[in-house]
Amino acid sequence: MQWSRIAVFASGQGSNFAALAEAERAGRLGGGRIELLVSDRPEAPVAKRAEEAGIPALLLRPKDFASRELYEAEIVAELQRRNIGLIVLAGYMRLITPVLLAPYAGRIVNIHPSLLPAFAGKDAIGQALDYGVKLTGVTVHFVDGGMDTGPVIAQRSVAVEPGDSAESLAERIHQVEYELYPEIVRALAEGRVMLDERKTVIRE
Ligand code: GRF
């Protein structure tokens, strides 16, 4: 498995997918190559973005499968056919089962719009606003069997401004995501992210 051969998983808008594809085009993913988009919502805007970027897509409906495990087994077969070595979740709205986790242990990452472990799970931006924090942000982390619980690779903070709405805060968080994710995906694709228990180090 080669770290540089990347599959991005996404369920929705795909603005992070687009930022990653643009980073690759501009030479900012180093040797990293996005070989495949995987989506569980064939009608999602991200599918169209893949088509426009000329990136192959595996579009499956989980409900067409008898179980989550059979759905993921189909994905794993395609990933292995393409010799994918790094899975980048970008707004993929499903928990991953051991069928995918086991063959890709330590090779799946996610981006989450809060400073984990604060505000894990759905609607992290709304949770942060409701709580009244002054500082939130973005986390890139390895994926384990839990909900946003894997080892942290990188974090950036974003200040909550007086009068922020979910939309205005999300907009600033997204801008940070579009910078941070390509940078970290590049480091992963180049094999520069070291993991020791829960501690990660990015080599220069
Ligand atoms: C991002 O905010 C990401 O942090 C979260 O889901 C959102 C996906 O947005 N995991 P998009 O589909 O990339 O536009």
mmCIF file of C-alpha atoms and ligand atoms in Angstrom:
data_model
loop_
_atom_site.group_PDB
_atom_site.id
_atom_site.type_symbol
_atom_site.label_atom_id
_atom_site.label_comp_id
_atom_site.label_asym_id
_atom_site.label_seq_id
_atom_site.Cartn_x
_atom_site.Cartn_y
_atom_site.Cartn_z
ATOM 1 C CA MET A 1 0.000 0.000 0.000
ATOM 2 C CA GLN A 2 1.385 3.376 -0.961
ATOM 3 C CA TRP A 3 0.708 6.375 1.293
ATOM 4 C CA SER A 4 0.731 8.638 -1.745
ATOM 5 C CA ARG A 5 -2.313 6.919 -3.332
ATOM 6 C CA ILE A 6 -5.284 8.679 -1.759
ATOM 7 C CA ALA A 7 -9.039 8.036 -1.615
ATOM 8 C CA VAL A 8 -11.236 10.879 -0.333
ATOM 9 C CA PHE A 9 -14.570 9.922 1.259
ATOM 10 C CA ALA A 10 -17.349 12.550 1.322
ATOM 11 C CA SER A 11 -21.131 12.689 1.666
ATOM 12 C CA GLY A 12 -22.113 16.268 0.928
ATOM 13 C CA GLN A 13 -20.952 19.550 -0.538
ATOM 14 C CA GLY A 14 -17.367 18.460 -0.990
ATOM 15 C CA SER A 15 -15.732 21.843 -0.560
ATOM 16 C CA ASN A 16 -12.836 20.158 1.262
ATOM 17 C CA PHE A 17 -12.610 17.598 -1.537
ATOM 18 C CA ALA A 18 -12.399 20.491 -4.000
ATOM 19 C CA ALA A 19 -9.698 22.192 -1.906
ATOM 20 C CA LEU A 20 -7.678 18.960 -1.871
ATOM 21 C CA ALA A 21 -8.103 18.448 -5.625
ATOM 22 C CA GLU A 22 -7.029 22.045 -6.233
ATOM 23 C CA ALA A 23 -4.018 21.585 -3.936
ATOM 24 C CA GLU A 24 -2.978 18.528 -5.942
ATOM 25 C CA ARG A 25 -3.379 20.443 -9.194
ATOM 26 C CA ALA A 26 -1.251 23.282 -7.825
ATOM 27 C CA GLY A 27 1.482 20.885 -6.662
ATOM 28 C CA ARG A 28 0.706 21.397 -2.955
ATOM 29 C CA LEU A 29 0.074 17.713 -2.182
ATOM 30 C CA GLY A 30 3.690 16.837 -2.919
ATOM 31 C CA GLY A 31 3.673 13.311 -4.261
ATOM 32 C CA GLY A 32 0.083 12.768 -3.072
ATOM 33 C CA ARG A 33 -2.426 11.730 -5.741
ATOM 34 C CA ILE A 34 -6.190 11.642 -5.281
ATOM 35 C CA GLU A 35 -7.039 8.410 -7.078
ATOM 36 C CA LEU A 36 -10.669 8.030 -6.037
ATOM 37 C CA LEU A 37 -13.695 9.717 -4.471
ATOM 38 C CA VAL A 38 -15.936 7.435 -2.420
ATOM 39 C CA SER A 39 -19.424 8.709 -1.606
ATOM 40 C CA ASP A 40 -22.421 7.144 0.108
ATOM 41 C CA ARG A 41 -24.704 9.704 -1.566
ATOM 42 C CA PRO A 42 -24.502 9.443 -5.357
ATOM 43 C CA GLU A 43 -26.691 12.563 -5.700
ATOM 44 C CA ALA A 44 -24.430 14.726 -3.483
ATOM 45 C CA PRO A 45 -22.723 17.788 -5.003
ATOM 46 C CA VAL A 46 -19.320 16.232 -4.279
ATOM 47 C CA ALA A 47 -19.943 13.638 -7.039
ATOM 48 C CA LYS A 48 -20.225 16.409 -9.591
ATOM 49 C CA ARG A 49 -17.051 18.027 -8.308
ATOM 50 C CA ALA A 50 -15.160 14.757 -8.843
ATOM 51 C CA GLU A 51 -16.468 14.535 -12.383
ATOM 52 C CA GLU A 52 -15.334 18.105 -13.078
ATOM 53 C CA ALA A 53 -11.902 17.390 -11.616
ATOM 54 C CA GLY A 54 -11.591 14.168 -13.665
ATOM 55 C CA ILE A 55 -11.254 12.042 -10.518
ATOM 56 C CA PRO A 56 -12.874 8.577 -10.628
ATOM 57 C CA ALA A 57 -15.743 8.078 -8.188
ATOM 58 C CA LEU A 58 -17.185 5.062 -6.423
ATOM 59 C CA LEU A 59 -20.775 6.045 -5.664
ATOM 60 C CA LEU A 60 -22.716 3.522 -3.589
ATOM 61 C CA ARG A 61 -25.968 3.575 -1.657
ATOM 62 C CA PRO A 62 -25.543 1.769 1.661
ATOM 63 C CA LYS A 63 -29.209 0.768 1.596
ATOM 64 C CA ASP A 64 -28.581 -1.283 -1.541
ATOM 65 C CA PHE A 65 -26.509 -3.618 0.660
ATOM 66 C CA ALA A 66 -27.758 -6.155 3.191
ATOM 67 C CA SER A 67 -25.446 -4.761 5.897
ATOM 68 C CA ARG A 68 -22.956 -1.979 6.631
ATOM 69 C CA GLU A 69 -20.239 -4.611 6.508
ATOM 70 C CA LEU A 70 -21.129 -5.727 2.961
ATOM 71 C CA TYR A 71 -21.249 -2.085 1.851
ATOM 72 C CA GLU A 72 -17.761 -1.505 3.244
ATOM 73 C CA ALA A 73 -16.419 -4.782 1.817
ATOM 74 C CA GLU A 74 -17.285 -3.504 -1.647
ATOM 75 C CA ILE A 75 -15.384 -0.296 -0.907
ATOM 76 C CA VAL A 76 -12.346 -2.172 0.428
ATOM 77 C CA ALA A 77 -12.212 -4.303 -2.728
ATOM 78 C CA GLU A 78 -12.093 -1.169 -4.883
ATOM 79 C CA LEU A 79 -9.477 0.496 -2.652
ATOM 80 C CA GLN A 80 -7.283 -2.581 -2.888
ATOM 81 C CA ARG A 81 -7.731 -2.797 -6.663
ATOM 82 C CA ARG A 82 -6.389 0.751 -6.843
ATOM 83 C CA ASN A 83 -3.643 0.154 -4.286
ATOM 84 C CA ILE A 84 -4.946 3.004 -2.093
ATOM 85 C CA GLY A 85 -2.746 3.645 0.955
ATOM 86 C CA LEU A 86 -4.423 6.662 2.574
ATOM 87 C CA ILE A 87 -8.097 7.349 3.258
ATOM 88 C CA VAL A 88 -9.061 10.987 3.790
ATOM 89 C CA LEU A 89 -12.538 11.556 5.240
ATOM 90 C CA ALA A 90 -13.904 14.970 4.298
ATOM 91 C CA GLY A 91 -17.476 15.321 5.504
ATOM 92 C CA TYR A 92 -18.160 11.568 5.301
ATOM 93 C CA MET A 93 -21.207 11.209 7.512
ATOM 94 C CA ARG A 94 -20.909 7.567 8.554
ATOM 95 C CA LEU A 95 -19.149 5.634 11.277
ATOM 96 C CA ILE A 96 -16.543 3.257 9.884
ATOM 97 C CA THR A 97 -16.751 -0.438 10.824
ATOM 98 C CA PRO A 98 -13.868 -2.876 11.384
ATOM 99 C CA VAL A 99 -14.283 -4.122 7.786
ATOM 100 C CA LEU A 100 -12.639 -0.900 6.613
ATOM 101 C CA LEU A 101 -10.730 -0.030 9.784
ATOM 102 C CA ALA A 102 -8.792 -3.279 10.048
ATOM 103 C CA PRO A 103 -7.090 -3.251 6.617
ATOM 104 C CA TYR A 104 -6.506 0.518 6.885
ATOM 105 C CA ALA A 105 -5.518 0.825 10.556
ATOM 106 C CA GLY A 106 -3.560 4.062 11.072
ATOM 107 C CA ARG A 107 -4.212 5.076 7.472
ATOM 108 C CA ILE A 108 -7.578 6.843 7.833
ATOM 109 C CA VAL A 109 -7.822 10.524 8.786
ATOM 110 C CA ASN A 110 -10.702 12.926 9.319
ATOM 111 C CA ILE A 111 -11.209 16.677 9.627
ATOM 112 C CA HIS A 112 -13.565 17.956 12.307
ATOM 113 C CA PRO A 113 -14.755 21.551 12.792
ATOM 114 C CA SER A 114 -13.869 21.982 16.486
ATOM 115 C CA LEU A 115 -10.894 21.667 18.794
ATOM 116 C CA LEU A 116 -11.355 18.030 19.835
ATOM 117 C CA PRO A 117 -12.133 16.593 22.308
ATOM 118 C CA ALA A 118 -14.566 19.517 22.601
ATOM 119 C CA PHE A 119 -17.738 19.231 20.525
ATOM 120 C CA ALA A 120 -17.341 15.814 18.951
ATOM 121 C CA GLY A 121 -20.156 14.422 16.826
ATOM 122 C CA LYS A 122 -22.735 16.229 14.746
ATOM 123 C CA ASP A 123 -23.078 20.015 14.401
ATOM 124 C CA ALA A 124 -19.811 20.875 16.148
ATOM 125 C CA ILE A 125 -20.145 24.519 15.102
ATOM 126 C CA GLY A 126 -23.661 24.830 16.551
ATOM 127 C CA GLN A 127 -22.505 23.068 19.725
ATOM 128 C CA ALA A 128 -19.630 25.567 20.129
ATOM 129 C CA LEU A 129 -21.933 28.560 19.612
ATOM 130 C CA ASP A 130 -24.528 27.218 22.039
ATOM 131 C CA TYR A 131 -21.847 26.588 24.656
ATOM 132 C CA GLY A 132 -20.561 30.131 24.301
ATOM 133 C CA VAL A 133 -16.856 29.354 23.824
ATOM 134 C CA LYS A 134 -14.652 32.213 22.635
ATOM 135 C CA LEU A 135 -12.304 29.950 20.746
ATOM 136 C CA THR A 136 -13.040 26.945 18.572
ATOM 137 C CA GLY A 137 -11.270 25.624 15.491
ATOM 138 C CA VAL A 138 -10.353 22.666 13.334
ATOM 139 C CA THR A 139 -8.852 19.267 14.137
ATOM 140 C CA VAL A 140 -7.278 16.719 11.800
ATOM 141 C CA HIS A 141 -7.088 13.329 13.471
ATOM 142 C CA PHE A 142 -6.588 9.641 12.843
ATOM 143 C CA VAL A 143 -9.806 7.640 12.817
ATOM 144 C CA ASP A 144 -10.419 4.838 15.285
ATOM 145 C CA GLY A 145 -13.613 2.967 16.118
ATOM 146 C CA GLY A 146 -15.122 5.881 18.082
ATOM 147 C CA MET A 147 -16.831 9.113 17.150
ATOM 148 C CA ASP A 148 -14.027 11.697 16.613
ATOM 149 C CA THR A 149 -11.841 10.011 19.237
ATOM 150 C CA GLY A 150 -8.638 9.082 17.364
ATOM 151 C CA PRO A 151 -5.164 10.614 17.882
ATOM 152 C CA VAL A 152 -4.892 14.312 16.971
ATOM 153 C CA ILE A 153 -2.510 15.185 14.124
ATOM 154 C CA ALA A 154 -3.021 18.956 13.882
ATOM 155 C CA GLN A 155 -5.249 21.706 15.240
ATOM 156 C CA ARG A 156 -5.853 25.358 14.372
ATOM 157 C CA SER A 157 -7.907 27.760 16.440
ATOM 158 C CA VAL A 158 -10.627 30.085 15.155
ATOM 159 C CA ALA A 159 -11.982 32.892 17.368
ATOM 160 C CA VAL A 160 -15.744 33.164 17.880
ATOM 161 C CA GLU A 161 -16.686 36.798 17.217
ATOM 162 C CA PRO A 162 -19.526 38.635 18.975
ATOM 163 C CA GLY A 163 -22.630 38.298 16.836
ATOM 164 C CA ASP A 164 -21.367 35.233 14.954
ATOM 165 C CA SER A 165 -24.056 33.045 13.381
ATOM 166 C CA ALA A 166 -23.521 29.372 12.551
ATOM 167 C CA GLU A 167 -23.029 30.472 8.933
ATOM 168 C CA SER A 168 -20.465 33.204 9.599
ATOM 169 C CA LEU A 169 -18.456 31.000 11.950
ATOM 170 C CA ALA A 170 -18.654 28.038 9.559
ATOM 171 C CA GLU A 171 -17.327 30.236 6.776
ATOM 172 C CA ARG A 172 -14.187 31.143 8.749
ATOM 173 C CA ILE A 173 -13.721 27.546 9.914
ATOM 174 C CA HIS A 174 -13.958 26.326 6.336
ATOM 175 C CA GLN A 175 -11.245 28.718 5.199
ATOM 176 C CA VAL A 176 -8.930 27.255 7.833
ATOM 177 C CA GLU A 177 -9.865 23.712 6.779
ATOM 178 C CA TYR A 178 -8.962 24.411 3.141
ATOM 179 C CA GLU A 179 -5.456 25.481 4.239
ATOM 180 C CA LEU A 180 -4.832 22.883 6.912
ATOM 181 C CA TYR A 181 -6.123 19.673 5.315
ATOM 182 C CA PRO A 182 -3.950 19.791 2.172
ATOM 183 C CA GLU A 183 -0.891 20.546 4.319
ATOM 184 C CA ILE A 184 -1.507 17.532 6.558
ATOM 185 C CA VAL A 185 -2.559 15.227 3.715
ATOM 186 C CA ARG A 186 0.701 16.102 2.011
ATOM 187 C CA ALA A 187 2.685 15.182 5.136
ATOM 188 C CA LEU A 188 0.779 11.877 5.362
ATOM 189 C CA ALA A 189 1.231 11.135 1.655
ATOM 190 C CA GLU A 190 4.954 11.697 2.087
ATOM 191 C CA GLY A 191 5.078 9.363 5.099
ATOM 192 C CA ARG A 192 6.069 12.181 7.475
ATOM 193 C CA VAL A 193 3.416 11.679 10.158
ATOM 194 C CA MET A 194 4.631 9.440 12.974
ATOM 195 C CA LEU A 195 2.200 7.901 15.467
ATOM 196 C CA ASP A 196 3.197 6.587 18.881
ATOM 197 C CA GLU A 197 0.237 5.536 21.026
ATOM 198 C CA ARG A 198 -1.842 8.754 20.973
ATOM 199 C CA LYS A 199 1.060 11.092 20.205
ATOM 200 C CA THR A 200 1.768 12.229 16.684
ATOM 201 C CA VAL A 201 4.792 14.021 15.258
ATOM 202 C CA ILE A 202 5.078 15.586 11.817
ATOM 203 C CA ARG A 203 8.657 15.439 10.515
ATOM 204 C CA GLU A 204 9.886 18.342 8.400
HETATM 205 C C1 GRF B 1 -16.403 20.175 7.134
HETATM 206 O O1 GRF B 1 -16.719 21.266 7.944
HETATM 207 C C2 GRF B 1 -15.664 19.138 7.929
HETATM 208 O O2 GRF B 1 -14.948 19.676 8.990
HETATM 209 C C3 GRF B 1 -16.750 18.249 8.451
HETATM 210 O O3 GRF B 1 -17.720 18.229 7.452
HETATM 211 C C4 GRF B 1 -17.653 19.422 6.690
HETATM 212 C C5 GRF B 1 -17.615 19.023 5.258
HETATM 213 O O4 GRF B 1 -17.831 20.108 4.399
HETATM 214 N N1 GRF B 1 -16.224 16.957 8.796
HETATM 215 P P1 GRF B 1 -17.571 19.914 2.844
HETATM 216 O O5 GRF B 1 -18.461 18.776 2.360
HETATM 217 O O6 GRF B 1 -16.121 19.619 2.644
HETATM 218 O O7 GRF B 1 -17.966 21.215 2.199
#
